[in-house]
PDB file of C-alpha atoms and ligand atoms in Angstrom:
ATOM      1  CA  MET A  60       7.436   7.744   8.525  1.00 76.00           C
ATOM      2  CA  GLU A  61       8.388   5.073   5.691  1.00 82.00           C
ATOM      3  CA  LEU A  62       6.021   4.485   3.091  1.00 85.00           C
ATOM      4  CA  ARG A  63       6.109   0.604   2.027  1.00 90.00           C
ATOM      5  CA  GLU A  64       4.299  -0.868  -1.393  1.00 92.00           C
ATOM      6  CA  ILE A  65       3.441  -4.400  -1.180  1.00 95.00           C
ATOM      7  CA  LEU A  66       1.106  -6.934  -3.098  1.00 95.00           C
ATOM      8  CA  LYS A  67      -0.025  -9.636  -1.569  1.00 95.00           C
ATOM      9  CA  LYS A  68      -2.659 -13.010  -3.304  1.00 95.00           C
ATOM     10  CA  VAL A  69      -6.033 -13.835  -1.443  1.00 96.00           C
ATOM     11  CA  VAL A  70      -7.980 -16.780  -2.333  1.00 95.00           C
ATOM     12  CA  LEU A  71     -11.265 -17.023  -1.098  1.00 96.00           C
ATOM     13  CA  LEU A  72     -12.054 -20.847  -0.800  1.00 95.00           C
ATOM     14  CA  GLY A  73     -15.841 -22.935   0.225  1.00 95.00           C
ATOM     15  CA  ASP A  74     -18.219 -24.756  -0.768  1.00 94.00           C
ATOM     16  CA  GLY A  75     -20.395 -23.702  -4.222  1.00 92.00           C
ATOM     17  CA  GLY A  76     -22.902 -21.468  -3.235  1.00 94.00           C
ATOM     18  CA  VAL A  77     -21.325 -19.762  -0.002  1.00 96.00           C
ATOM     19  CA  GLY A  78     -21.079 -16.480  -1.295  1.00 96.00           C
ATOM     20  CA  LYS A  79     -17.609 -16.328  -1.983  1.00 95.00           C
ATOM     21  CA  THR A  80     -18.173 -14.184  -5.916  1.00 91.00           C
ATOM     22  CA  SER A  81     -20.733 -11.973  -3.868  1.00 94.00           C
ATOM     23  CA  LEU A  82     -18.405 -11.006  -0.820  1.00 96.00           C
ATOM     24  CA  ILE A  83     -15.697  -9.580  -3.582  1.00 94.00           C
ATOM     25  CA  ALA A  84     -18.249  -7.882  -5.081  1.00 91.00           C
ATOM     26  CA  ARG A  85     -19.157  -6.255  -2.392  1.00 94.00           C
ATOM     27  CA  TYR A  86     -15.816  -5.634  -1.187  1.00 94.00           C
ATOM     28  CA  VAL A  87     -14.322  -4.296  -4.490  1.00 90.00           C
ATOM     29  CA  VAL A  88     -17.404  -2.120  -6.204  1.00 77.00           C
ATOM     30  CA  ASP A  89     -19.185  -2.105  -3.003  1.00 59.00           C
ATOM     31  CA  LYS A  90     -22.418  -3.326  -4.379  1.00 57.00           C
ATOM     32  CA  PHE A  91     -24.526  -6.972  -3.979  1.00 55.00           C
ATOM     33  CA  ASP A  92     -26.048  -8.147  -6.895  1.00 53.00           C
ATOM     34  CA  ASP A  93     -28.564 -11.002  -6.264  1.00 46.00           C
ATOM     35  CA  LYS A  94     -28.178 -11.526 -10.316  1.00 48.00           C
ATOM     36  CA  TYR A  95     -24.493 -12.059  -9.731  1.00 47.00           C
ATOM     37  CA  ILE A  96     -23.219 -14.287 -12.282  1.00 46.00           C
ATOM     38  CA  ALA A  97     -21.929 -17.848 -10.357  1.00 50.00           C
ATOM     39  CA  THR A  98     -18.072 -17.868 -10.999  1.00 53.00           C
ATOM     40  CA  ILE A  99     -17.356 -19.754 -14.271  1.00 51.00           C
ATOM     41  CA  GLY A 100     -13.277 -20.711 -14.014  1.00 61.00           C
ATOM     42  CA  THR A 101     -11.429 -18.043 -11.768  1.00 72.00           C
ATOM     43  CA  LYS A 102     -11.558 -14.127 -11.514  1.00 78.00           C
ATOM     44  CA  VAL A 103      -8.915 -11.800  -9.847  1.00 84.00           C
ATOM     45  CA  SER A 104     -10.146  -8.403  -8.547  1.00 88.00           C
ATOM     46  CA  ARG A 105      -7.882  -6.038  -7.114  1.00 89.00           C
ATOM     47  CA  LYS A 106      -8.584  -3.468  -4.261  1.00 92.00           C
ATOM     48  CA  ASP A 107      -5.720  -1.207  -2.353  1.00 91.00           C
ATOM     49  CA  ILE A 108      -6.082  -0.805   1.335  1.00 93.00           C
ATOM     50  CA  GLN A 109      -3.601   0.964   4.109  1.00 91.00           C
ATOM     51  CA  VAL A 110      -2.597  -0.617   7.010  1.00 91.00           C
ATOM     52  CA  ILE A 111      -0.732   1.586   9.106  1.00 87.00           C
ATOM     53  CA  LYS A 112       2.094   0.808  11.936  1.00 85.00           C
ATOM     54  CA  PRO A 113       4.553   2.245  14.173  1.00 81.00           C
ATOM     55  CA  ASN A 114       6.750   4.732  11.681  1.00 82.00           C
ATOM     56  CA  LEU A 115       4.909   2.926   8.937  1.00 88.00           C
ATOM     57  CA  ILE A 116       2.228   3.194   6.354  1.00 88.00           C
ATOM     58  CA  VAL A 117       1.810   0.350   4.264  1.00 92.00           C
ATOM     59  CA  ASN A 118       0.027   0.819   1.011  1.00 92.00           C
ATOM     60  CA  LEU A 119      -1.126  -2.953   0.448  1.00 94.00           C
ATOM     61  CA  ARG A 120      -2.748  -4.263  -3.135  1.00 92.00           C
ATOM     62  CA  LEU A 121      -4.301  -7.023  -2.042  1.00 93.00           C
ATOM     63  CA  MET A 122      -5.226  -9.495  -5.595  1.00 91.00           C
ATOM     64  CA  ILE A 123      -8.100 -10.990  -4.927  1.00 92.00           C
ATOM     65  CA  TRP A 124      -8.964 -14.622  -6.390  1.00 90.00           C
ATOM     66  CA  ASP A 125     -12.159 -16.221  -6.941  1.00 89.00           C
ATOM     67  CA  VAL A 126     -11.825 -19.754  -8.000  1.00 82.00           C
ATOM     68  CA  LEU A 127     -13.768 -22.591  -8.603  1.00 74.00           C
ATOM     69  CA  GLY A 128     -16.278 -23.821  -5.415  1.00 70.00           C
ATOM     70  CA  GLN A 129     -17.031 -27.409  -7.390  1.00 73.00           C
ATOM     71  CA  LYS A 130     -14.970 -29.590  -5.242  1.00 77.00           C
ATOM     72  CA  GLU A 131     -14.114 -32.120  -8.688  1.00 76.00           C
ATOM     73  CA  TYR A 132     -12.499 -29.295  -9.921  1.00 78.00           C
ATOM     74  CA  SER A 133      -9.444 -29.857  -8.326  1.00 79.00           C
ATOM     75  CA  LYS A 134      -6.537 -29.287 -10.857  1.00 79.00           C
ATOM     76  CA  ILE A 135      -7.547 -26.328 -12.007  1.00 78.00           C
ATOM     77  CA  ARG A 136      -8.036 -24.867  -8.208  1.00 81.00           C
ATOM     78  CA  ALA A 137      -4.371 -25.867  -7.267  1.00 84.00           C
ATOM     79  CA  ALA A 138      -3.274 -23.922  -9.990  1.00 82.00           C
ATOM     80  CA  SER A 139      -5.392 -21.175  -8.954  1.00 84.00           C
ATOM     81  CA  LEU A 140      -4.006 -21.593  -5.168  1.00 90.00           C
ATOM     82  CA  SER A 141      -0.745 -21.696  -6.377  1.00 89.00           C
ATOM     83  CA  GLY A 142       1.433 -18.813  -4.849  1.00 93.00           C
ATOM     84  CA  ALA A 143      -1.805 -17.482  -1.990  1.00 95.00           C
ATOM     85  CA  GLN A 144      -0.463 -15.133   0.453  1.00 97.00           C
ATOM     86  CA  GLY A 145      -3.582 -15.511   2.733  1.00 97.00           C
ATOM     87  CA  LEU A 146      -6.782 -17.259   2.472  1.00 98.00           C
ATOM     88  CA  ILE A 147     -10.382 -16.699   3.245  1.00 98.00           C
ATOM     89  CA  LEU A 148     -12.355 -19.710   4.230  1.00 97.00           C
ATOM     90  CA  VAL A 149     -15.942 -18.990   3.428  1.00 97.00           C
ATOM     91  CA  GLY A 150     -18.782 -20.947   4.849  1.00 96.00           C
ATOM     92  CA  ASP A 151     -22.486 -20.177   4.544  1.00 96.00           C
ATOM     93  CA  LEU A 152     -24.280 -19.945   8.203  1.00 95.00           C
ATOM     94  CA  THR A 153     -27.304 -21.325   6.688  1.00 94.00           C
ATOM     95  CA  ARG A 154     -25.866 -24.609   5.608  1.00 95.00           C
ATOM     96  CA  GLN A 155     -23.848 -26.782   8.452  1.00 94.00           C
ATOM     97  CA  ASP A 156     -22.234 -28.542   6.250  1.00 95.00           C
ATOM     98  CA  THR A 157     -20.424 -25.873   4.211  1.00 95.00           C
ATOM     99  CA  VAL A 158     -19.052 -24.481   7.817  1.00 94.00           C
ATOM    100  CA  ASP A 159     -17.825 -28.709   8.292  1.00 94.00           C
ATOM    101  CA  SER A 160     -15.808 -28.580   5.196  1.00 94.00           C
ATOM    102  CA  LEU A 161     -13.641 -25.929   5.440  1.00 95.00           C
ATOM    103  CA  LEU A 162     -11.634 -27.329   7.510  1.00 93.00           C
ATOM    104  CA  ASP A 163     -12.572 -30.852   6.520  1.00 93.00           C
ATOM    105  CA  PHE A 164     -11.636 -30.459   2.513  1.00 94.00           C
ATOM    106  CA  TRP A 165     -10.344 -26.586   1.788  1.00 95.00           C
ATOM    107  CA  LEU A 166      -7.718 -26.213   4.318  1.00 96.00           C
ATOM    108  CA  LYS A 167      -6.687 -29.222   3.865  1.00 95.00           C
ATOM    109  CA  GLU A 168      -6.557 -28.807   0.072  1.00 93.00           C
ATOM    110  CA  ALA A 169      -5.348 -25.636   0.230  1.00 95.00           C
ATOM    111  CA  GLU A 170      -1.769 -26.452   2.636  1.00 96.00           C
ATOM    112  CA  LEU A 171      -0.882 -29.073   0.227  1.00 94.00           C
ATOM    113  CA  VAL A 172      -0.586 -26.334  -2.413  1.00 94.00           C
ATOM    114  CA  VAL A 173       0.880 -23.268  -0.148  1.00 95.00           C
ATOM    115  CA  GLY A 174       1.752 -24.547   3.318  1.00 96.00           C
ATOM    116  CA  LYS A 175       0.478 -22.639   6.430  1.00 96.00           C
ATOM    117  CA  VAL A 176      -0.439 -19.170   5.139  1.00 97.00           C
ATOM    118  CA  PRO A 177      -2.487 -16.738   7.004  1.00 98.00           C
ATOM    119  CA  THR A 178      -6.005 -17.344   6.920  1.00 98.00           C
ATOM    120  CA  VAL A 179      -9.437 -16.188   8.286  1.00 98.00           C
ATOM    121  CA  VAL A 180     -12.676 -17.874   8.741  1.00 97.00           C
ATOM    122  CA  VAL A 181     -16.043 -15.937   7.722  1.00 97.00           C
ATOM    123  CA  GLY A 182     -19.310 -17.371   8.357  1.00 96.00           C
ATOM    124  CA  ASN A 183     -21.314 -15.630   5.557  1.00 97.00           C
ATOM    125  CA  LYS A 184     -24.920 -14.931   5.311  1.00 96.00           C
ATOM    126  CA  ALA A 185     -25.321 -13.541   8.884  1.00 94.00           C
ATOM    127  CA  ASP A 186     -28.185 -11.747   7.392  1.00 95.00           C
ATOM    128  CA  LEU A 187     -30.198 -15.002   7.590  1.00 94.00           C
ATOM    129  CA  ALA A 188     -29.137 -16.959  10.427  1.00 88.00           C
ATOM    130  CA  ASP A 189     -29.651 -16.610  14.011  1.00 81.00           C
ATOM    131  CA  LYS A 190     -25.581 -15.356  15.442  1.00 71.00           C
ATOM    132  CA  GLU A 191     -26.369 -17.716  18.310  1.00 69.00           C
ATOM    133  CA  GLN A 192     -27.320 -20.554  16.759  1.00 83.00           C
ATOM    134  CA  MET A 193     -25.439 -24.236  16.148  1.00 85.00           C
ATOM    135  CA  THR A 194     -23.152 -23.463  12.547  1.00 89.00           C
ATOM    136  CA  ALA A 195     -21.661 -20.072  14.319  1.00 88.00           C
ATOM    137  CA  THR A 196     -20.467 -21.635  17.333  1.00 90.00           C
ATOM    138  CA  VAL A 197     -18.944 -24.547  15.256  1.00 89.00           C
ATOM    139  CA  LEU A 198     -17.299 -22.193  13.109  1.00 91.00           C
ATOM    140  CA  GLU A 199     -16.303 -19.606  15.753  1.00 91.00           C
ATOM    141  CA  SER A 200     -15.009 -22.936  18.206  1.00 90.00           C
ATOM    142  CA  GLN A 201     -13.089 -24.191  14.202  1.00 89.00           C
ATOM    143  CA  GLY A 202     -11.292 -21.107  13.796  1.00 92.00           C
ATOM    144  CA  GLN A 203     -10.534 -20.785  17.757  1.00 91.00           C
ATOM    145  CA  LYS A 204      -8.569 -24.240  17.538  1.00 90.00           C
ATOM    146  CA  LEU A 205      -6.107 -23.229  14.636  1.00 91.00           C
ATOM    147  CA  ASP A 206      -6.025 -19.977  15.847  1.00 93.00           C
ATOM    148  CA  PHE A 207      -7.200 -18.137  12.803  1.00 96.00           C
ATOM    149  CA  PRO A 208      -9.525 -14.891  13.528  1.00 96.00           C
ATOM    150  CA  THR A 209     -12.932 -15.683  12.922  1.00 96.00           C
ATOM    151  CA  CYS A 210     -16.295 -13.363  12.193  1.00 94.00           C
ATOM    152  CA  LEU A 211     -19.755 -13.534  10.527  1.00 94.00           C
ATOM    153  CA  ALA A 212     -20.035 -11.576   7.539  1.00 96.00           C
ATOM    154  CA  SER A 213     -22.857 -10.960   4.818  1.00 97.00           C
ATOM    155  CA  ALA A 214     -22.427  -9.976   1.640  1.00 97.00           C
ATOM    156  CA  LYS A 215     -25.933  -8.714   1.520  1.00 97.00           C
ATOM    157  CA  THR A 216     -26.141  -6.165   4.245  1.00 96.00           C
ATOM    158  CA  GLY A 217     -22.010  -5.489   3.882  1.00 96.00           C
ATOM    159  CA  GLU A 218     -21.538  -6.779   7.799  1.00 96.00           C
ATOM    160  CA  ASN A 219     -17.862  -7.317   8.627  1.00 96.00           C
ATOM    161  CA  VAL A 220     -16.681  -7.030   4.608  1.00 97.00           C
ATOM    162  CA  GLU A 221     -14.076  -4.420   5.150  1.00 96.00           C
ATOM    163  CA  GLY A 222     -13.150  -6.094   8.309  1.00 96.00           C
ATOM    164  CA  MET A 223     -12.405  -9.261   7.203  1.00 97.00           C
ATOM    165  CA  PHE A 224     -10.242  -8.247   4.508  1.00 97.00           C
ATOM    166  CA  HIS A 225      -8.686  -5.690   6.243  1.00 96.00           C
ATOM    167  CA  THR A 226      -8.392  -8.153   9.313  1.00 97.00           C
ATOM    168  CA  LEU A 227      -6.418 -10.378   6.608  1.00 98.00           C
ATOM    169  CA  GLY A 228      -4.401  -7.628   5.519  1.00 97.00           C
ATOM    170  CA  GLU A 229      -2.806  -6.992   9.167  1.00 96.00           C
ATOM    171  CA  MET A 230      -1.823 -10.529   9.225  1.00 97.00           C
ATOM    172  CA  MET A 231      -0.170 -10.652   6.154  1.00 97.00           C
ATOM    173  CA  VAL A 232       1.828  -7.742   6.497  1.00 96.00           C
ATOM    174  CA  ALA A 233       2.589  -8.612  10.549  1.00 94.00           C
ATOM    175  CA  ASP A 234       6.203  -8.948   9.921  1.00 92.00           C
ATOM    176  CA  VAL A 235       6.346  -5.693   7.784  1.00 91.00           C
ATOM    177  CA  VAL A 236       8.239  -3.199  10.242  1.00 87.00           C
ATOM    178  CA  ALA A 237       9.919   0.400   9.531  1.00 81.00           C
ATOM    179  CA  PRO A 238      13.837   0.133   9.829  1.00 78.00           C
ATOM    180  CA  PRO A 239      15.113   1.971  13.080  1.00 72.00           C
ATOM    181  CA  SER A 240      16.071   5.004  12.372  1.00 66.00           C
ATOM    182  CA  ALA A 241      19.770   5.894  13.279  1.00 60.00           C
ATOM    183  CA  GLY A 242      19.771   8.259  16.746  1.00 56.00           C
ATOM    184  CA  SER A 243      16.507   8.890  16.796  1.00 58.00           C
ATOM    185  CA  ASP A 244      16.818   8.995  20.348  1.00 60.00           C
ATOM    186  CA  GLU A 245      18.707  12.330  20.182  1.00 64.00           C
ATOM    187  CA  PRO A 246      16.660  15.397  20.854  1.00 62.00           C
ATOM    188  CA  LYS A 247      17.137  17.539  17.840  1.00 83.00           C
ATOM    189  CA  THR A 248      17.343  21.284  16.944  1.00 90.00           C
ATOM    190  CA  LEU A 249      14.887  22.603  15.242  1.00 92.00           C
ATOM    191  CA  ALA A 250      16.900  22.968  12.137  1.00 89.00           C
ATOM    192  CA  GLU A 251      17.192  19.641  11.955  1.00 89.00           C
ATOM    193  CA  VAL A 252      13.998  18.648  12.506  1.00 91.00           C
ATOM    194  CA  MET A 253      12.145  20.615   9.382  1.00 92.00           C
ATOM    195  CA  ASP A 254      15.525  19.322   7.944  1.00 88.00           C
ATOM    196  CA  HIS A 255      13.918  15.751   8.504  1.00 88.00           C
ATOM    197  CA  ILE A 256      10.371  17.061   7.845  1.00 92.00           C
ATOM    198  CA  VAL A 257      11.313  18.912   4.331  1.00 91.00           C
ATOM    199  CA  GLN A 258      13.154  15.371   3.145  1.00 87.00           C
ATOM    200  CA  ASP A 259      10.432  13.333   4.656  1.00 88.00           C
ATOM    201  CA  PHE A 260       7.569  15.299   2.480  1.00 92.00           C
ATOM    202  CA  CYS A 261       9.517  15.236  -0.470  1.00 89.00           C
ATOM    203  CA  ALA A 262       9.996  11.468  -0.329  1.00 84.00           C
ATOM    204  CA  GLN A 263       6.377  10.774  -0.082  1.00 86.00           C
ATOM    205  CA  TYR A 264       5.231  13.486  -2.387  1.00 86.00           C
ATOM    206  CA  GLY A 265       7.335  11.555  -5.010  1.00 79.00           C
ATOM    207  CA  ASP A 266       7.536  14.778  -7.763  1.00 84.00           C
ATOM    208  CA  LEU A 267      10.777  16.297  -6.230  1.00 85.00           C
ATOM    209  CA  GLU A 268      10.401  19.710  -8.057  1.00 87.00           C
ATOM    210  CA  LYS A 269       6.927  19.808  -7.114  1.00 91.00           C
ATOM    211  CA  ALA A 270       7.250  19.109  -3.283  1.00 91.00           C
ATOM    212  CA  MET A 271      10.037  21.611  -2.965  1.00 92.00           C
ATOM    213  CA  LEU A 272       7.168  24.460  -4.537  1.00 93.00           C
ATOM    214  CA  ILE A 273       4.795  23.509  -2.270  1.00 95.00           C
ATOM    215  CA  VAL A 274       7.524  23.523   0.853  1.00 94.00           C
ATOM    216  CA  GLN A 275       8.719  26.734  -0.188  1.00 94.00           C
ATOM    217  CA  HIS A 276       5.027  28.491  -0.393  1.00 95.00           C
ATOM    218  CA  GLN A 277       4.089  26.672   2.755  1.00 96.00           C
ATOM    219  CA  PHE A 278       7.413  28.144   4.389  1.00 95.00           C
ATOM    220  CA  GLN A 279       6.901  31.337   2.865  1.00 94.00           C
ATOM    221  CA  GLU A 280       3.066  31.539   4.039  1.00 95.00           C
ATOM    222  CA  ALA A 281       3.867  30.767   7.337  1.00 95.00           C
ATOM    223  CA  GLY A 282       7.071  33.629   7.748  1.00 94.00           C
ATOM    224  CA  ILE A 283       9.254  31.222   8.227  1.00 92.00           C
ATOM    225  CA  ASP A 284      12.835  32.412   8.764  1.00 87.00           C
ATOM    226  CA  ILE A 285      14.792  29.711   7.758  1.00 82.00           C
ATOM    227  CA  ARG A 286      17.927  31.031   9.276  1.00 83.00           C
ATOM    228  CA  ARG A 287      15.822  31.045  13.285  1.00 87.00           C
ATOM    229  CA  PRO A 288      12.900  29.588  12.563  1.00 89.00           C
ATOM    230  CA  ASN A 289      10.318  30.104  14.828  1.00 92.00           C
ATOM    231  CA  ARG A 290       8.240  26.738  16.225  1.00 94.00           C
ATOM    232  CA  ASP A 291       4.532  28.633  15.696  1.00 95.00           C
ATOM    233  CA  ALA A 292       5.744  29.287  12.219  1.00 95.00           C
ATOM    234  CA  VAL A 293       6.371  25.866  11.627  1.00 96.00           C
ATOM    235  CA  LEU A 294       3.681  23.981  13.473  1.00 97.00           C
ATOM    236  CA  GLN A 295       1.381  26.286  11.201  1.00 96.00           C
ATOM    237  CA  ALA A 296       3.411  25.281   7.990  1.00 96.00           C
ATOM    238  CA  LEU A 297       3.065  22.092   9.398  1.00 97.00           C
ATOM    239  CA  ASP A 298      -0.951  22.221   8.572  1.00 97.00           C
ATOM    240  CA  GLY A 299      -0.075  23.693   4.847  1.00 96.00           C
ATOM    241  CA  LEU A 300       1.735  20.448   4.190  1.00 97.00           C
ATOM    242  CA  ALA A 301      -0.544  17.907   5.911  1.00 97.00           C
ATOM    243  CA  ARG A 302      -3.382  19.732   3.448  1.00 96.00           C
ATOM    244  CA  ALA A 303      -1.119  19.127   0.177  1.00 95.00           C
ATOM    245  CA  GLU A 304      -0.808  15.325   1.136  1.00 94.00           C
ATOM    246  CA  GLU A 305      -4.653  15.114   1.871  1.00 93.00           C
ATOM    247  CA  LEU A 306      -4.889  15.568  -2.289  1.00 92.00           C
ATOM    248  CA  SER A 307      -1.797  13.573  -3.308  1.00 89.00           C
ATOM    249  CA  LEU A 308      -1.450  11.011  -1.006  1.00 85.00           C
ATOM    250  CA  SER A 309      -4.578  10.408   1.463  1.00 86.00           C
ATOM    251  CA  LYS A 310      -6.060  11.795   4.607  1.00 89.00           C
ATOM    252  CA  THR A 311      -5.136   8.836   6.360  1.00 88.00           C
ATOM    253  CA  VAL A 312      -1.091   9.449   5.488  1.00 88.00           C
ATOM    254  CA  SER A 313      -1.517  12.834   5.732  1.00 92.00           C
ATOM    255  CA  MET A 314      -3.201  12.690   8.987  1.00 93.00           C
ATOM    256  CA  VAL A 315      -0.737  10.098  10.643  1.00 91.00           C
ATOM    257  CA  ASN A 316       2.284  12.258   8.987  1.00 93.00           C
ATOM    258  CA  LEU A 317       1.363  15.458  10.786  1.00 96.00           C
ATOM    259  CA  GLU A 318       1.095  14.238  13.977  1.00 94.00           C
ATOM    260  CA  GLU A 319       4.245  12.412  13.957  1.00 91.00           C
ATOM    261  CA  ARG A 320       5.921  15.833  12.417  1.00 94.00           C
ATOM    262  CA  ARG A 321       4.014  17.914  15.108  1.00 96.00           C
ATOM    263  CA  LYS A 322       5.389  15.688  17.848  1.00 94.00           C
ATOM    264  CA  MET A 323       8.735  16.194  16.486  1.00 93.00           C
ATOM    265  CA  VAL A 324       8.426  20.204  16.132  1.00 94.00           C
ATOM    266  CA  VAL A 325       7.128  20.327  19.298  1.00 94.00           C
ATOM    267  CA  LEU A 326      10.310  18.171  21.190  1.00 92.00           C
ATOM    268  CA  ALA A 327      13.014  19.549  19.309  1.00 91.00           C
ATOM    269  CA  ARG A 328      15.600  22.022  20.975  1.00 87.00           C
ATOM    270  CA  ASP A 329      15.953  25.623  20.206  1.00 80.00           C
TER     271      ASP A 329
HETATM  272  P1  G3D B  89     -19.999 -18.565  -4.279  1.00 72.72           P
HETATM  273  O1  G3D B  89     -19.410 -17.949  -5.309  1.00 72.72           O
HETATM  274  O2  G3D B  89     -19.577 -18.987  -3.238  1.00 72.72           O
HETATM  275  O3  G3D B  89     -20.652 -19.816  -5.335  1.00 72.72           O
HETATM  276  P2  G3D B  89     -22.390 -16.671  -5.008  1.00 72.72           P
HETATM  277  O4  G3D B  89     -21.691 -17.971  -4.296  1.00 72.72           O
HETATM  278  O5  G3D B  89     -21.689 -15.560  -4.343  1.00 72.72           O
HETATM  279  O6  G3D B  89     -22.284 -17.115  -5.717  1.00 72.72           O
HETATM  280  O7  G3D B  89     -23.460 -16.654  -3.779  1.00 72.72           O
HETATM  281  C1  G3D B  89     -24.136 -17.914  -3.793  1.00 72.72           C
HETATM  282  C2  G3D B  89     -25.919 -17.287  -3.710  1.00 72.72           C
HETATM  283  O8  G3D B  89     -26.365 -16.863  -2.561  1.00 72.72           O
HETATM  284  C3  G3D B  89     -26.385 -16.047  -4.809  1.00 72.72           C
HETATM  285  O9  G3D B  89     -27.808 -16.178  -4.392  1.00 72.72           O
HETATM  286  C4  G3D B  89     -26.464 -14.667  -3.805  1.00 72.72           C
HETATM  287  O10 G3D B  89     -27.087 -13.932  -4.012  1.00 72.72           O
HETATM  288  C5  G3D B  89     -26.812 -15.883  -2.407  1.00 72.72           C
HETATM  289  N1  G3D B  89     -25.519 -14.848  -1.585  1.00 72.72           N
HETATM  290  C6  G3D B  89     -24.276 -14.692  -1.427  1.00 72.72           C
HETATM  291  N2  G3D B  89     -24.074 -14.037  -0.318  1.00 72.72           N
HETATM  292  C7  G3D B  89     -25.231 -13.616   0.977  1.00 72.72           C
HETATM  293  C8  G3D B  89     -25.923 -12.999   1.935  1.00 72.72           C
HETATM  294  O11 G3D B  89     -24.790 -13.007   2.708  1.00 72.72           O
HETATM  295  N3  G3D B  89     -26.720 -13.240   2.543  1.00 72.72           N
HETATM  296  C9  G3D B  89     -27.986 -13.597   1.189  1.00 72.72           C
HETATM  297  N4  G3D B  89     -29.205 -13.606   1.870  1.00 72.72           N
HETATM  298  N5  G3D B  89     -27.613 -14.293   0.193  1.00 72.72           N
HETATM  299  C10 G3D B  89     -26.388 -14.205  -0.276  1.00 72.72           C
HETATM  300  P3  G3D B  89     -28.737 -16.494  -6.139  1.00 72.72           P
HETATM  301  O12 G3D B  89     -29.637 -16.598  -5.803  1.00 72.72           O
HETATM  302  O13 G3D B  89     -28.410 -15.711  -6.676  1.00 72.72           O
HETATM  303  O14 G3D B  89     -28.088 -17.939  -6.211  1.00 72.72           O
HETATM  304 MG1   MG B  90     -18.512 -18.234  -7.509  1.00 72.72          MG
END
């Protein structure tokens, strides 16, 4: 399993009062504050997410830019938009005009600065609006026209907030793939598989010395004889490595690794 660290700049755009600042606050610290102060200038927040792909885990750091929603401040906004790799266009489902301006104004303005980048269209304040109503329908058809995913969300209830950022995250790393592993079609011997797993574990763990101590300990616990490894013992040791990874990396990473390694061990030649 490959690990990749990637940083991306995301900018939220939309008329004043649609809920951009509230959506970011909800996503980054998971709380909705009715007294959240209106954005003055630009604020940047950070959030780390993981995108799992075949043979690859992308640790994606989102730098989320909250910019002024007043249409007049175009120069400040252009500066904030520069280098954006993903856009979230936010409309307020209770105000049709804010949805209309997403494509008429905000997308046009953004494209002048950054060109075409992955974009998600969001109808916020779903808690106040009927999802069947006109505004929601318009928002969805606008998104479809441009082939952008759309979602109805609420910064107040948290509905779809995580989802909209994750969708954009996946779009931004769509072209990131794991390099083909040389000779991976060949069925390997159990010893070769163990060699691969130990190397992979150490690389992901970061601290080589500590990683080797953990491997040694787990192999001992499982009673593995390096010269004549026993498949069940190796499988047992994998559980131990996964527990260590769960603490040092994350539960998701440890689960993906465990599944992949188990498969390799089961398929290995004796
Ligand atoms: P902006 O950053 O796009 O300008 P804000 O918008 O995040 O400042 O939000 C504008 C107002 O809408 C705020 O109310 C905020 O509490 C409210 N709001 C934001 N998102 C939602 C939502 O999903 N549901 C509801 N019901 N209200 C929301 P105030 O009264 O502080 O101006
Ligand atoms: Mg704001």
